[in-house]
GROMACS .gro file of C-alpha atoms in nm:
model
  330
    1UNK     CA    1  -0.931   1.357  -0.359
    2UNK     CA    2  -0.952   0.977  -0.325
    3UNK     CA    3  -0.737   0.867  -0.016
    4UNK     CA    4  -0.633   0.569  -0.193
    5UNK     CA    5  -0.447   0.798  -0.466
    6UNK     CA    6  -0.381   1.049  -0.317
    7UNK     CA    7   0.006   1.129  -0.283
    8UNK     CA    8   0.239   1.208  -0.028
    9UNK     CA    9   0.306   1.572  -0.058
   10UNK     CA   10   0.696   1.645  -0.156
   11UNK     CA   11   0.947   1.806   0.077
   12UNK     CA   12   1.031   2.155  -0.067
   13UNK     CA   13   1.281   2.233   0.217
   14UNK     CA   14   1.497   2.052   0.388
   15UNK     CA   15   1.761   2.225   0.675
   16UNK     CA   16   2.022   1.997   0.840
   17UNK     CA   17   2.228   2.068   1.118
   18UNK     CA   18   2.208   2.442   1.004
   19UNK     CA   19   2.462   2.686   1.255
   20UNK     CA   20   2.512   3.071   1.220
   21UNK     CA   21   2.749   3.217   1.446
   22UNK     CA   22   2.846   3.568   1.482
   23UNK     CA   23   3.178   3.718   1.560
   24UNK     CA   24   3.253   3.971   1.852
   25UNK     CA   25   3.447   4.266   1.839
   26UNK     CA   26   3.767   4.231   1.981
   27UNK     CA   27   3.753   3.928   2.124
   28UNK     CA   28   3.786   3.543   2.042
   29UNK     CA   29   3.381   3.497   2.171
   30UNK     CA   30   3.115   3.394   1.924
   31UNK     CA   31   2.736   3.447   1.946
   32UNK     CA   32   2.521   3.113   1.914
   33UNK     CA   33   2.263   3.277   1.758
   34UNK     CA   34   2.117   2.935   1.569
   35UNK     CA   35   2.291   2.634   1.702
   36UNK     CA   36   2.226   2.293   1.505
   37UNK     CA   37   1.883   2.338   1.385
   38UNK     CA   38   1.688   2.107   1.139
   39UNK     CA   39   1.366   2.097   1.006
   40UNK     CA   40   1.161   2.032   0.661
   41UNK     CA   41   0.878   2.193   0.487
   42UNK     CA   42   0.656   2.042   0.266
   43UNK     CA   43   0.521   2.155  -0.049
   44UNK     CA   44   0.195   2.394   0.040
   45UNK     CA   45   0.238   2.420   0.408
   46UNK     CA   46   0.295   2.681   0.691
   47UNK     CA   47   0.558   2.615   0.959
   48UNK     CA   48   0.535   2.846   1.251
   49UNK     CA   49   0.901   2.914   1.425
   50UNK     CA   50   0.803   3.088   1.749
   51UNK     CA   51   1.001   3.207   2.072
   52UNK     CA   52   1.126   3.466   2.265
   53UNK     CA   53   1.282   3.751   2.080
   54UNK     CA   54   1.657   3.687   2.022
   55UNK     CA   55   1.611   3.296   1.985
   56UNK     CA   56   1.761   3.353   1.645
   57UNK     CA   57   1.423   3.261   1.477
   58UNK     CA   58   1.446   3.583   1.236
   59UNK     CA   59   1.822   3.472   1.149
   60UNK     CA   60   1.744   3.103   1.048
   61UNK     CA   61   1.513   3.250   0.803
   62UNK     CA   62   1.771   3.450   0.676
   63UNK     CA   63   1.998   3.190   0.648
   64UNK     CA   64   1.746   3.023   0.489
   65UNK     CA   65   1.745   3.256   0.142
   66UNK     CA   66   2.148   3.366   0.232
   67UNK     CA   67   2.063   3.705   0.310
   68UNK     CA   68   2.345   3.591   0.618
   69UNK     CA   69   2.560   3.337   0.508
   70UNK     CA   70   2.532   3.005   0.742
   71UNK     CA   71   2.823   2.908   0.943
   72UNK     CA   72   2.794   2.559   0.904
   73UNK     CA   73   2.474   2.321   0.781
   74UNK     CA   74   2.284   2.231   0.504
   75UNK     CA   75   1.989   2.400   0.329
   76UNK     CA   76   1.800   2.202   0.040
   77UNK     CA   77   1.542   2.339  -0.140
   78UNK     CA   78   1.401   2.064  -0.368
   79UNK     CA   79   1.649   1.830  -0.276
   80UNK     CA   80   1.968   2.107  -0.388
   81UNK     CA   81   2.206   2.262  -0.131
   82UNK     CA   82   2.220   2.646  -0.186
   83UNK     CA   83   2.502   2.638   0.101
   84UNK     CA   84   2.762   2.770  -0.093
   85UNK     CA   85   2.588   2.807  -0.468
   86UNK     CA   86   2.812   3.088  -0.636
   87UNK     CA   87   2.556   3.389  -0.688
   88UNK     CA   88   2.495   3.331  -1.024
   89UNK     CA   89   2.285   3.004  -0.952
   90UNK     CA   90   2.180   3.175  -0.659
   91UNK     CA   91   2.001   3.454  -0.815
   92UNK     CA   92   1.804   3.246  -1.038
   93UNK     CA   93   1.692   3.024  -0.717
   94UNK     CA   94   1.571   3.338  -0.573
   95UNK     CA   95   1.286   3.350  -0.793
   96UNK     CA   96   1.148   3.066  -0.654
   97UNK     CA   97   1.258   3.172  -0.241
   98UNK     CA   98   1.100   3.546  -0.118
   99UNK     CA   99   1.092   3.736   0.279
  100UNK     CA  100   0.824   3.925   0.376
  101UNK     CA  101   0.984   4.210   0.606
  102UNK     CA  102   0.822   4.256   0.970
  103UNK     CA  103   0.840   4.670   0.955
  104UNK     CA  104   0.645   4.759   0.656
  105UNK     CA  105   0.794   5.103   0.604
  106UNK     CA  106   1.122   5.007   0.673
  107UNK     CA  107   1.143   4.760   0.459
  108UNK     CA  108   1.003   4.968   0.125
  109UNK     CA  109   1.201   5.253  -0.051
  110UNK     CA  110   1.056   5.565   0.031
  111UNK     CA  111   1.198   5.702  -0.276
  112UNK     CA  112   0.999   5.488  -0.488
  113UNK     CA  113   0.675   5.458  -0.603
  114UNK     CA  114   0.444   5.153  -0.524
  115UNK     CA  115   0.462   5.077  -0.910
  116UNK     CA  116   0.866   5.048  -0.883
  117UNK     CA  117   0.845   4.855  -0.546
  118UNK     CA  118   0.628   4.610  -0.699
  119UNK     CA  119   0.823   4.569  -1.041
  120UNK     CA  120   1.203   4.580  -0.903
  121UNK     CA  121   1.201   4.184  -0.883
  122UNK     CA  122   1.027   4.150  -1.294
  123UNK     CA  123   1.349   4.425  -1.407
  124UNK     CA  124   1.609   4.291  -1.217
  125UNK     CA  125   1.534   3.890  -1.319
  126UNK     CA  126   1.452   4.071  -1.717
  127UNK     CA  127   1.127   3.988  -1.692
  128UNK     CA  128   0.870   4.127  -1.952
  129UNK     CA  129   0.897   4.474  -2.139
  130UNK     CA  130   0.738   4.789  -1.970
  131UNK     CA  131   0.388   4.739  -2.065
  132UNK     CA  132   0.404   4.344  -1.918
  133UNK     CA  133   0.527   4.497  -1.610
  134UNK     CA  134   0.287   4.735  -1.539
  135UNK     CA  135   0.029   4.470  -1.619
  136UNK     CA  136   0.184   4.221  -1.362
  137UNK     CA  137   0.192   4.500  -1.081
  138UNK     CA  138  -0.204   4.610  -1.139
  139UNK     CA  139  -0.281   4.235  -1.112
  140UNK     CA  140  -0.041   4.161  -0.810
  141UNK     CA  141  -0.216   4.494  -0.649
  142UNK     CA  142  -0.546   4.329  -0.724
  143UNK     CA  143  -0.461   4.002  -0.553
  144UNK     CA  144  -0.351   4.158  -0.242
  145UNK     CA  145  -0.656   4.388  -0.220
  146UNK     CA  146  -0.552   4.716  -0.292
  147UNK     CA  147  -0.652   4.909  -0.571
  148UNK     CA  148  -0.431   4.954  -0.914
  149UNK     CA  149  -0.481   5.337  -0.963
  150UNK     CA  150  -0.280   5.449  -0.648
  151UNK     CA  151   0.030   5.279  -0.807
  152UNK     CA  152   0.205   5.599  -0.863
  153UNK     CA  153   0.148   5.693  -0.497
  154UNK     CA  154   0.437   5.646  -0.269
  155UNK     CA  155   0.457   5.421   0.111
  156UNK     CA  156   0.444   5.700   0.290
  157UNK     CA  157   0.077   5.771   0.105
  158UNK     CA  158   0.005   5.439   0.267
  159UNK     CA  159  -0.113   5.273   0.622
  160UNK     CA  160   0.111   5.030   0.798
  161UNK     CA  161  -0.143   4.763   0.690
  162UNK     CA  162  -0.164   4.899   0.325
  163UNK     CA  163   0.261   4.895   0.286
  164UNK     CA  164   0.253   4.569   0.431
  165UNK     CA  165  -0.007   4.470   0.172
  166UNK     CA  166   0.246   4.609  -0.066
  167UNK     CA  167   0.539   4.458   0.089
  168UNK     CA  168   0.362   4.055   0.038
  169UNK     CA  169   0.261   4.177  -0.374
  170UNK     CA  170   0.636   4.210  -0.410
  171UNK     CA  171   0.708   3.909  -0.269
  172UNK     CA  172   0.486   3.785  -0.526
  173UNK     CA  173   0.645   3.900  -0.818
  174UNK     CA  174   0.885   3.592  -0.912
  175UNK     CA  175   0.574   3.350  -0.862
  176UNK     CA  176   0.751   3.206  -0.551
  177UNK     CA  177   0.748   2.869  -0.419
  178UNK     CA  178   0.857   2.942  -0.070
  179UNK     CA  179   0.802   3.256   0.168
  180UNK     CA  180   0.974   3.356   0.455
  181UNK     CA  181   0.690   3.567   0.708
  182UNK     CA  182   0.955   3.729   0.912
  183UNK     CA  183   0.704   3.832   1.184
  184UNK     CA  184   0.479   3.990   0.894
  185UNK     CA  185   0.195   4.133   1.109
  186UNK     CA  186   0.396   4.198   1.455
  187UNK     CA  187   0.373   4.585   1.352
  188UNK     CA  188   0.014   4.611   1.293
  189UNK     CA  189  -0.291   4.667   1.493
  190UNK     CA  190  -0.438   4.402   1.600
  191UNK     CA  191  -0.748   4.378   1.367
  192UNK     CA  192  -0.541   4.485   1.055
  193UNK     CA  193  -0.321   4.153   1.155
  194UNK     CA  194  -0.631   3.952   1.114
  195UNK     CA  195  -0.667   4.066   0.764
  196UNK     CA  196  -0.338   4.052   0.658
  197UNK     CA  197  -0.336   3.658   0.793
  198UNK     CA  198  -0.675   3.563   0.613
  199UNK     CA  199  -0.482   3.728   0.299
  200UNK     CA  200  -0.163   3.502   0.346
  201UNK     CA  201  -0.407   3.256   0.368
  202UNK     CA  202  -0.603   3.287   0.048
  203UNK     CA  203  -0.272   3.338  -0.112
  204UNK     CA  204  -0.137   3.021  -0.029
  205UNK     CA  205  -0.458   2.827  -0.142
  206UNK     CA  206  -0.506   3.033  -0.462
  207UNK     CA  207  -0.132   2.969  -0.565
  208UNK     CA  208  -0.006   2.692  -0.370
  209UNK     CA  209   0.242   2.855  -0.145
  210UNK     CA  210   0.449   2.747   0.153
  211UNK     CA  211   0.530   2.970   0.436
  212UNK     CA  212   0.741   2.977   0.692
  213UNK     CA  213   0.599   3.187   0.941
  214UNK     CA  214   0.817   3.343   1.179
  215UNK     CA  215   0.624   3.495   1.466
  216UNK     CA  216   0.586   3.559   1.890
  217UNK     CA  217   0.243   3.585   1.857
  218UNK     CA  218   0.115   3.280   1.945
  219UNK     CA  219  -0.227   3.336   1.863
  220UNK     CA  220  -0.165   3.414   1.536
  221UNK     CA  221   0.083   3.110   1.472
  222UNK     CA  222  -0.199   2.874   1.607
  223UNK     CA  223  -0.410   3.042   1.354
  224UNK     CA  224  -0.189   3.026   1.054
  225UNK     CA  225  -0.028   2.699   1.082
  226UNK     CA  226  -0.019   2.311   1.021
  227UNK     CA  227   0.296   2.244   1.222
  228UNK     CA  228   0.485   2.443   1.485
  229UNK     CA  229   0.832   2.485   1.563
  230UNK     CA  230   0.934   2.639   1.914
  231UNK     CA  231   1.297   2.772   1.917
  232UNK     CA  232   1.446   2.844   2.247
  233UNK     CA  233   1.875   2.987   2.259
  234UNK     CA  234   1.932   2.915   1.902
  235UNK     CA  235   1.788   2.585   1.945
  236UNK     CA  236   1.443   2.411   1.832
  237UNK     CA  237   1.272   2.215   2.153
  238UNK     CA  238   1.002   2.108   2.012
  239UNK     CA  239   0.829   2.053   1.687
  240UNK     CA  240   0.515   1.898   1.610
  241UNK     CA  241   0.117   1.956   1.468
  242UNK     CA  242  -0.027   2.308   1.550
  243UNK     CA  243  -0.291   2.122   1.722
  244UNK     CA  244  -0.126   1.882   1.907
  245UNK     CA  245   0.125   2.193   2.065
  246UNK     CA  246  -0.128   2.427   2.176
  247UNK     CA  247  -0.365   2.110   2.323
  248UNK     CA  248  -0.064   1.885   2.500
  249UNK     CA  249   0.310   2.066   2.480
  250UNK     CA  250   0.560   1.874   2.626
  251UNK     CA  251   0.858   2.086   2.683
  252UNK     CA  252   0.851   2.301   2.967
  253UNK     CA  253   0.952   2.596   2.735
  254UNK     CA  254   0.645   2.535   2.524
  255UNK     CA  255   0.433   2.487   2.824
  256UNK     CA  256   0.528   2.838   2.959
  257UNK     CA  257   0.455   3.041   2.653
  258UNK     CA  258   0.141   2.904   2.603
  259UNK     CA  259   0.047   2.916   2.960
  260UNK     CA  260   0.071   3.313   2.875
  261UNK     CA  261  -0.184   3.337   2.587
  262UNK     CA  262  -0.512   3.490   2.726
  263UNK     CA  263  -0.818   3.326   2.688
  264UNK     CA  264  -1.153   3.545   2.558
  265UNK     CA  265  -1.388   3.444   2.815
  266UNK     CA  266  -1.299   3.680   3.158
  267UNK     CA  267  -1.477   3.332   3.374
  268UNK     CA  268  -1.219   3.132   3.258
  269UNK     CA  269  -0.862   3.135   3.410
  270UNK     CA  270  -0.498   2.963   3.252
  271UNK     CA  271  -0.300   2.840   3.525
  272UNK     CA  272   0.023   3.067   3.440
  273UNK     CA  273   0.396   2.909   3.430
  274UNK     CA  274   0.574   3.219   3.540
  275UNK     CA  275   0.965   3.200   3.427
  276UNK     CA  276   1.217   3.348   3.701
  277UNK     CA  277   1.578   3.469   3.554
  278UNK     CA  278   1.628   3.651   3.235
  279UNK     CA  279   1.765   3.447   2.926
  280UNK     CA  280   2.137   3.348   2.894
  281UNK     CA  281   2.325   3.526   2.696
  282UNK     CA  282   2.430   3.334   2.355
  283UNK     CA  283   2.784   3.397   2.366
  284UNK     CA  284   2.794   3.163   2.635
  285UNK     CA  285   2.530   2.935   2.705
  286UNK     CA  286   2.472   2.729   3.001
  287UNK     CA  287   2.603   2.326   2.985
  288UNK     CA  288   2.351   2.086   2.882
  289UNK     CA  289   2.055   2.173   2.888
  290UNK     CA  290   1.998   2.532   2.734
  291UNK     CA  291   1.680   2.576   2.970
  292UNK     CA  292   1.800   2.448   3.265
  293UNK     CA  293   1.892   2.758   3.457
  294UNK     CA  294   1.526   2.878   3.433
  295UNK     CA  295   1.306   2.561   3.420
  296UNK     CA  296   1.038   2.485   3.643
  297UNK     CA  297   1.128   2.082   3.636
  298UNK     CA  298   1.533   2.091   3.645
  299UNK     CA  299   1.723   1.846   3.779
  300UNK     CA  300   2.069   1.805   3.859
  301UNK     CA  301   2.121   1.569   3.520
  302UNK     CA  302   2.007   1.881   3.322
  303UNK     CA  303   2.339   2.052   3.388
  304UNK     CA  304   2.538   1.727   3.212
  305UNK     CA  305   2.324   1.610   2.918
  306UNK     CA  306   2.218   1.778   2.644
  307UNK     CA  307   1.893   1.677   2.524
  308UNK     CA  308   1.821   1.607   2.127
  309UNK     CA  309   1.513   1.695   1.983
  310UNK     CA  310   1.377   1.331   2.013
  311UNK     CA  311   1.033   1.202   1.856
  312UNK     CA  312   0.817   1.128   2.178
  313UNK     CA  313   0.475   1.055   1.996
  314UNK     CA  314   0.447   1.011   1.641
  315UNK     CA  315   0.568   1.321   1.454
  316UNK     CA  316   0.604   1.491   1.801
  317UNK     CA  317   0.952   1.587   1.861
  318UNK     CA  318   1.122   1.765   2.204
  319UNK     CA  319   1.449   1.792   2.327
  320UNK     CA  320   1.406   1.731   2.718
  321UNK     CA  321   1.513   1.469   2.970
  322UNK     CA  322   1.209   1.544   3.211
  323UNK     CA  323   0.937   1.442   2.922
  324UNK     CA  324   0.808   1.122   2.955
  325UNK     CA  325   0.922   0.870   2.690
  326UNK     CA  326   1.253   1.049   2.615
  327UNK     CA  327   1.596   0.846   2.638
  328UNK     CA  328   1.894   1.040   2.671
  329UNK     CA  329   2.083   0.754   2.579
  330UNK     CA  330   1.968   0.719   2.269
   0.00000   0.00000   0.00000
């Protein structure tokens, strides 16, 4: 396309400020699972949210289709607020939103065939007769490389790469704008993840999908993405192009976890950023700074101010004091 007409490409998701909290049992505590989080998508990309497990990562994306209801925020999907949409609306937005589960038994009813799997979204939106249905599963089959006569088979019939396979055609059914990878290959071995990310891949340029891809495999998320978001307590600390993380992170967060990733050639060695202390718990985080009470670079300030996810560099955004160009002030 000619650079001089070529247009900006439109923002399919938009999340503002978005908070889920979770009550405790007997008590007047909350857990901060996702804690004043924002972020857009544009039309036809692939956000990575990565991060320790329990960041909350998985629940923002579930907040993000209201499979948990958010505490508090805003979620726009082309420019609408489905915060609070009664479930009629809902339902017909949910054509256009879809989750790929990370366990890809779990996630499929054993009691059903592959054929019923696949055609449970097309029956319960009224979509097609019987015939048109069984049409639309042997060609979603098709797409995702699996072969149309074992419809009538059942997951357990299936490998863990195979019911994922199965898992991302039903997530196809609706003709989706926007899907949720909720750590989509973390169960698989490690070449059968490769395949299944060259398929997500192929998918998205074939039918113009965006993806946010929810992962802790780094290696995969630098594969997979154009921008990357690293979440950290229930909080985002950085945000920027997949590139420009993995060659110059600025938080200290970001700089640990990829300071872990192994590199292929045995001659070669990463200088490792080695965390001390286990995470905080969420029910009650530490002041300020989130990070503080295992970061490398803390200072006493750390303890008072709580950083905001600032841009540094242009579209480069991190939430700490110690990063050069920030202003706390501000």
């Amino acid at each position: 396309m000619n650079s001089a007409t070529a247009t900006k490409p439109e923002t399919l998701l938009e999340v503002k400020n978005l908070v889920k909290h979770f009550p405790v049992d007997n008590s007047d505590d909350v857990v901060q699972a996702v804690d004043d989080v924002s972020f857009h998508l544009t039309q036809g990309e692939t956000l990575g949210l990565v991060g320790e497990s329990g960041c909350g990562k998985s629940t923002v994306g579930r907040c993000l289709l209201r499979l948990i209801e958010p505490t508090s925020g805003a979620v726009l999907f082309e420019g609408k607020n489905i915060v609070g949409l009664p479930n009629s609306e809902m339902q017909l937005l949910r054509r256009e939103m879809q989750i790929i589960f990370q366990d890809p038994y779990a996630s499929l009813n054993p009691r059903l065939s592959i054929r019923s799997i696949v055609a449970e979204p097309l029956k319960i939106h009224g979509i097609g007769n019987r015939t048109e249905q069984n049409e639309r599963v042997a060609d979603l089959l098709k797409k995702v490389g699996l072969d149309p006569k074992y419809a009538d088979r059942y997951p357990h019939e299936f490998s863990g790469g195979q019911r994922q396979r199965i898992g991302i055609a039903r997530a196809l059914a609706l003709d989706p704008k926007l899907i949720i990878c909720d750590e989509p290959v973390s169960a698989l071995d490690v070449s059968v993840q490769a395949q299944v990310v060259n398929l997500l891949q192929q998918l998205q340029d074939d039918l113009g999908l965006t993806y946010l891809f929810i992962s802790h495999g780094l290696a995969v998320v630098e594969h997979i993405s154009d921008r990357v978001a690293v979440m950290y307590l229930g909080k985002i600390v950085e945000i920027c192009d997949a590139a420009e993380l993995y060659e110059d992170p600025l938080h200290p967060y970001s700089q640990a976890l990829l300071s872990a990733i192994p590199i292929p050639d045995p001659k070669q060695k990463r200088q490792r950023i080695v965390l001390t202390g286990d995470v905080p718990t969420p029910i009650n985080p530490p002041s300020g700074c989130r990070f503080r009470t295992r970061c490398p670079i803390a200072i006493d300030e750390c303890a008072v101010v709580e950083p905001q996810l600032r841009e540094i560099k242009p579209g480069h955004f991190a939430a700490c004091i110690r990063v050069d160009g920030y202003d706390a002030a501000t």
